[in-house]
C-alpha positions as MATLAB code, in Angstrom:
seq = 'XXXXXXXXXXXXXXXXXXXXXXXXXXXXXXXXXXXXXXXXXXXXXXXXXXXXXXXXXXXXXXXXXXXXXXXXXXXXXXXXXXXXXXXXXXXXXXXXXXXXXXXXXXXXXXXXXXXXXXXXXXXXXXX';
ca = [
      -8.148   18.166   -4.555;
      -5.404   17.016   -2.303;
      -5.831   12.998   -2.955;
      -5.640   14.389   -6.958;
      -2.379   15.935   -6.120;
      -1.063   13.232   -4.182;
      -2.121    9.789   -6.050;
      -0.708   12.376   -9.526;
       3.108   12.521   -7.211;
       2.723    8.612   -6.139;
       2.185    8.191  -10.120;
       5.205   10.468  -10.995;
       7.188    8.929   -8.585;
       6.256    5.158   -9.884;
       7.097    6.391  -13.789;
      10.970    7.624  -12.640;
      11.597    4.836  -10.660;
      10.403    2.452  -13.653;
      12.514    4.878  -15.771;
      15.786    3.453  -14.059;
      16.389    0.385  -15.607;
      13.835   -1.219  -12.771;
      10.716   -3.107  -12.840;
       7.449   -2.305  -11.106;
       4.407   -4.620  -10.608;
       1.305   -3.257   -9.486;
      -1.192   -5.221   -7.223;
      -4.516   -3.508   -6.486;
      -7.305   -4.978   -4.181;
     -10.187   -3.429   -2.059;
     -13.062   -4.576    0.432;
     -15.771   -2.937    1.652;
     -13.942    0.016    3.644;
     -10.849   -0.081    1.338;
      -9.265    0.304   -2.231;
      -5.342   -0.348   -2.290;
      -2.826   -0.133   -4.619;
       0.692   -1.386   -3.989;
       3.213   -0.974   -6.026;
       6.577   -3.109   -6.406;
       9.685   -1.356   -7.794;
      12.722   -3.532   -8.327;
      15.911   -1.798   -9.586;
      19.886   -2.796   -9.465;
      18.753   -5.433   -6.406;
      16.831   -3.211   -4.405;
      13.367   -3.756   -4.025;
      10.862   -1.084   -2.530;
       7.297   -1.508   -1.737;
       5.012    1.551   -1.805;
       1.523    1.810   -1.799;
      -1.925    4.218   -1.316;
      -4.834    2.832    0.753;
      -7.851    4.750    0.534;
     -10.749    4.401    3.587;
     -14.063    4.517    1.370;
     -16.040    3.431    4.541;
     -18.314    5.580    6.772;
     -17.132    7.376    9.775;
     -14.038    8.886    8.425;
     -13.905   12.030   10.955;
     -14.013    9.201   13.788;
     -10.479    7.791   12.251;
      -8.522   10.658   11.742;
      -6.941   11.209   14.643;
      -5.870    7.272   15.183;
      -2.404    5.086   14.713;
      -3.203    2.988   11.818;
      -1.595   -0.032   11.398;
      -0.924   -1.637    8.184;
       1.116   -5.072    6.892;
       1.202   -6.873    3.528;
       2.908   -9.836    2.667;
       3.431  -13.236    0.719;
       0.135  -15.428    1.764;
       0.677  -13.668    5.305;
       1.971  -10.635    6.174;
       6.176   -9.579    6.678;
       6.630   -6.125    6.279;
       4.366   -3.173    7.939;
       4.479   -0.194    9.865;
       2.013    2.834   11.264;
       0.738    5.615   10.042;
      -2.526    8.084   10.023;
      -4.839    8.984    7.836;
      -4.816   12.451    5.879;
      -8.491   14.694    6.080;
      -9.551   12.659    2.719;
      -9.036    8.976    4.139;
      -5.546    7.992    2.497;
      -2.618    6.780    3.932;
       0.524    6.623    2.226;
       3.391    4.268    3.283;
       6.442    2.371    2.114;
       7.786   -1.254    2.773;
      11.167   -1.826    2.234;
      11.553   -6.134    3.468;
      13.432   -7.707    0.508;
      12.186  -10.977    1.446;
       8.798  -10.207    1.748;
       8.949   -9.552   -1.773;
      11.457  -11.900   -3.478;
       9.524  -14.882   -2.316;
       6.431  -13.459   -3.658;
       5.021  -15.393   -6.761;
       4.299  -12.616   -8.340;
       0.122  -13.279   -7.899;
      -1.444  -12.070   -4.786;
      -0.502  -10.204   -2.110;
      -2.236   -9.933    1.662;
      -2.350   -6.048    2.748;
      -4.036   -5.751    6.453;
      -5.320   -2.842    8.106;
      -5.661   -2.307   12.124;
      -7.282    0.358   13.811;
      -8.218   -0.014   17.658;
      -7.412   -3.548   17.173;
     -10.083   -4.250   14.457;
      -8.143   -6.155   11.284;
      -9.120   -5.838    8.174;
      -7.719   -7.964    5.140;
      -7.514   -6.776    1.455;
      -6.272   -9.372   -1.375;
      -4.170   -7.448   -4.120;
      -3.871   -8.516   -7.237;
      -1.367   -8.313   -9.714;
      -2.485   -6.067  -12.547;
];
């Protein structure tokens, strides 16, 4: 019930932002632990990166509890930051690097998970 309510505010949030004379591209990717959406929001020459990454993997209770780090970039990553996951696997996050973005060709993005030093790598696509 609470990942309804929360991907429903991300949404609202993404359709007033767009409503500002901005732009948003959406990239979405997942592996076999992970489905992530990112979104891009460009308005009057700020650009903002949010995203939701959802842990679809086993052992969920074991991950609760630890510093998650994430990064997403161009080809490699240039932007991150830490976070933890909520009790339904989702973490929530902003990137705010302008360059990470303006060089971006508009295709792919790299999004990269870390927990206990493990890595994981999810493409995202441009929808």
């Amino acid at each position: 019930m609470r990942k309804t309510i929360s991907i429903i505010l991300f949404l609202l949030l993404v359709v007033l932002l767009s409503a500002c004379n901005g732009k948003t591209s959406t990239f979405f990717g997942e592996n076999e632990n992970w489905i992530v959406k990112f979104n891009i929001n460009k308005n009057n020459g700020s650009i903002e990166g949010t995203f939701i990454a959802e842990y679809k993997g086993g052992n969920l209770e074991e991950l609760l509890n630890k510093e998650v780090l994430y990064e997403v970039g161009f080809k490699e990553p240039t932007s991150g930051g830490v976070g933890f996951l909520n009790d339904e696997g989702v973490l929530e996050g902003t990137a705010f690097k302008k360059s990470c973005y303006s060089n971006c060709d508009g295709s792919e993005l790299v999004f990269n998970v870390i927990i206990d030093g493990k890595e994981e790598n999810i493409m995202l696509n441009k929808k």
